[in-house]
Amino acid sequence: MNVQSTPVLAIDSLRVEYPLANGSVFTAVENASLIIRPGEIHALVGESGAGKTTIGNTVMGLLEKPGRIAAGSIHIDGKRFDPARGSAEGIVLGRDVGAVFQDPMTSLNPLFTIESQLTEAMRFHLRLDKAAARARALELLESVGIPEPKRRLKAYPHQLSGGQRQRVVIAAALSCNPKLVVADEPTTALDVSVQAQILKLLRDLADGRGIGILLVTHNMGVVAQIADRVTIMHRGKVVETGTTEEVLRRPKASYAKALIGAVPRIDQRLDRFPVLGDEGKGRAERARAELRAKAERSNVAAEEAPILSVENLCVDYTTSGWLPGSKGHRFRAVDGVSFSVRSGEVFGLVGESGCGKTTIANVVSGLVRPTAGRVLYRGQSIAGGGASRRVGPLRQAIQMIFQDPYSSLNSRMRIGSILSEPILFYRLASTRAEAENDVARLIEAVGLEAEAAERFPHAFSGGQRQRLSIARALGARPKLIVCDEPTSSLDVSVQAQILNLLKDLRDATGLTLLLISHDLAVVRQMCDRVAVMRQGQLLEQADSETLFDAPQHAYTKELLSLVPTLDRIRGETKAA
Amino acid sequence: MLKVLLSRLGQAALVMLVVSAVSFVMFRYVGDPVATMSRENASVEEKAELRRSLGLDQPLVVQYGRFLGRTLRGDLGISYRNQRPVTELIAERLPATLELVIVATILSLALGIPLGVLCALKPNGIAARLVQALSLIGISTPTFVTGIVLILVFAVSLGWLPSFGRGQVVDLGWWSTGFLTISGLKSLLLPGITLALYQLTLIMRLVRAEMIDVLSSDYIRFAKARGLPTRYIHFRLALRNALMPVITVTGLQIGSLIAFAIVTETVFQWPGMGLLFIQAVSFVDIPVMAAYLLFVGLLFVLINTVVDILYAVVDPRLRARSA
């Protein structure tokens, strides 16, 4: 790292404002400064709304109107950024500044080939002809580690996996030899093993080509693994900045301490997640006690273990063939999986995307039919061989919480109607007034105000919506809740709150949880027992302490080693 | 792909069978053609003779069976009114309607797409607001009102364009076209606009909504972040994504254009199939009505099938799924 060289990015006391309709001004970023030198990776960390993405967008000239730079300056490669032009003199976006976005599934246009999307920037910025651009595109694909680059050039985005698409996006960002790359949550949408590869790729680019990288992320593990310097933001302000080691090991600001504390640890199990700020505790506890009382009144079935058993489950997905009647391509999503969940425990199902864990969740919830094998609920078959159509009590006993709190609540219904739907459907309240009362208790039980019933989902943040999804699942007074990645679209501190909430509810109402996640740290913190899946097969299952401390299967060991954690901080003397 | 195609064709055949049954049964109860066809003072014997010669004395099922068999051989019967084969009548009228529909479709696409893009790119511009306001009028005015107003302005007051008929036509084999003469083209203009207006506003609004959606998508942001020229992003990249649903809607609308050309053709006395149908209705000319219904049904089914295939050609994701 050459300290004397011109910084590729120098931001000085930047303020970004959004004028609001009522005449006041919302300050998204206030007095932010940071410097990135060639070959340096600078992480910008914070929760959603902290202003980190706004800084990234401003640097790229993609600040959405009516946002504006109100004060301060940005220099890219020593040239001053001109807010009026949306770029700096002599700096061309796409040529000198490359961008990598969060979701590789959506950042490539589905209707154009990889070749066309890779070469267009080169043809505009470098004036390369078609053949030269193509040759360079091949080189780029090779350098970002895509196998069979020749074939991939002709492919369309949907024919590539998520990791490959992100590599293509990185290749496109690199295509014109940028000095600075702005990477906005580049690995958030990826599996751990792919994430590890992409992070290594980014690190190599910084080391090998001397590119400065502004890494916008909320994942502390990622920061620890590849960043040289870190800036932590909170509500538009920089609260702490320094080398990665300083900031993560010895945070000074209280927010920085809390944020780092909220990261789920994979190395040891804690009773609760440390959270930022406390909720209206007493009210929530009273509401939960009331829920518990109701649940017990309706609970006549004797407790017997296991509550759920999955036996030799197989699920095939088939695509139709060319000729009528022909079978076409068959894909086995779940292959002979067996496990059982004891009453009252939290059972974790982990694996990378495509391993079949969500398919199992769907079979248990009755959304997908198994090809072979069966699922028993308290000894009664509910899916597969000998399963009768699921009727009231069985459906009611198993509820689900989905991953995306934005799409899982109907945006045209009031929260009150959403939550009273299961109550009325299963006739759990005799009158509408009683149902409304139940809804109020549910909302309080998940830590929100009862007035929420009057509002529509858009009035709530992601974390609040996920609380409401949980309340909806609880409304049916279930015995088992299937949680499919319940926190993977949430911020760390919100994730900690939601996970605490699930733990509390489990303790308060004696629920059983089937938790599906790709986040091993979350699983360690939450689960009593864990099963690891890969390519439709169950590789290993054990008590979660045993599994994390002494994994048996090679794949489990590999997965565990790939998770970026705060224990391995870049630049720290390698002790462990 | 082949499987999809075959199943589509199977569905199409089924739909056509139902349409034929409906058209046959429905028109069986519309009225008694014998009463309209025979002289007022015709004797009972004369009427019975006519009934027998038209095959109307047979049981319903037999009549339907015969109808179906004849239809499959391309014989749609003899018009009660003109005493000419219906196939011949339709073939004669078909070019007029199709040319009208082609003109209307081209007009609506050629104007609707650019206007929609304009409204999406400059949503607060004066032009966009004006177009938006006018489109409301376009979408809410009934076709016959538009037609009459256009006739009033351009044919009666200004005298620029003819108010009815096809003008001079040129025969190319069995196809008579108005595209080759000045008067033919002039005559196409007013009914073409009338028929296109609703279409145009629909396509404009669709393109606008789709374009706004696409412009806020990640891949367009990523294109901007790669510093590609704005025009290239808007017209080469975003427009292509925005046009996907336009294909479906245009396809479906061509069908309804043919069907709803009835009103326009009546207003402009356009010698197309719509006018033929209206005349047939007033005369209880059952073979013509049945044939018209069958024909429109067939067109709808064909166009839908073509749209499905076209979709797979444009969208690489669908290609992969069906292969």
mmCIF file of C-alpha atoms in Angstrom, chain A residues 48 218 403 405-406 461-467 486-496 498:
data_model
loop_
_atom_site.group_PDB
_atom_site.id
_atom_site.type_symbol
_atom_site.label_atom_id
_atom_site.label_comp_id
_atom_site.label_asym_id
_atom_site.label_seq_id
_atom_site.Cartn_x
_atom_site.Cartn_y
_atom_site.Cartn_z
ATOM 1 C CA SER A 48 -30.451 0.010 6.850
ATOM 2 C CA HIS A 218 -23.849 -4.796 7.164
ATOM 3 C CA GLN A 403 -38.363 -15.101 4.686
ATOM 4 C CA PRO A 405 -41.556 -9.745 5.424
ATOM 5 C CA TYR A 406 -42.340 -7.373 2.564
ATOM 6 C CA SER A 461 -40.215 -1.510 8.893
ATOM 7 C CA GLY A 462 -38.890 -4.906 7.824
ATOM 8 C CA GLY A 463 -38.291 -5.999 11.401
ATOM 9 C CA GLN A 464 -41.739 -4.881 12.528
ATOM 10 C CA ARG A 465 -43.321 -6.682 9.618
ATOM 11 C CA GLN A 466 -41.510 -9.844 10.550
ATOM 12 C CA ARG A 467 -42.891 -9.450 14.084
ATOM 13 C CA PRO A 486 -36.958 -15.680 9.257
ATOM 14 C CA THR A 487 -34.190 -13.116 9.667
ATOM 15 C CA SER A 488 -32.076 -13.283 6.549
ATOM 16 C CA SER A 489 -33.507 -10.098 5.088
ATOM 17 C CA LEU A 490 -33.089 -8.091 8.289
ATOM 18 C CA ASP A 491 -30.361 -5.985 9.872
ATOM 19 C CA VAL A 492 -28.146 -7.551 12.536
ATOM 20 C CA SER A 493 -29.670 -5.674 15.436
ATOM 21 C CA VAL A 494 -33.208 -6.326 14.178
ATOM 22 C CA GLN A 495 -32.257 -9.941 13.579
ATOM 23 C CA ALA A 496 -31.135 -10.159 17.192
ATOM 24 C CA ILE A 498 -36.506 -11.167 16.192
#
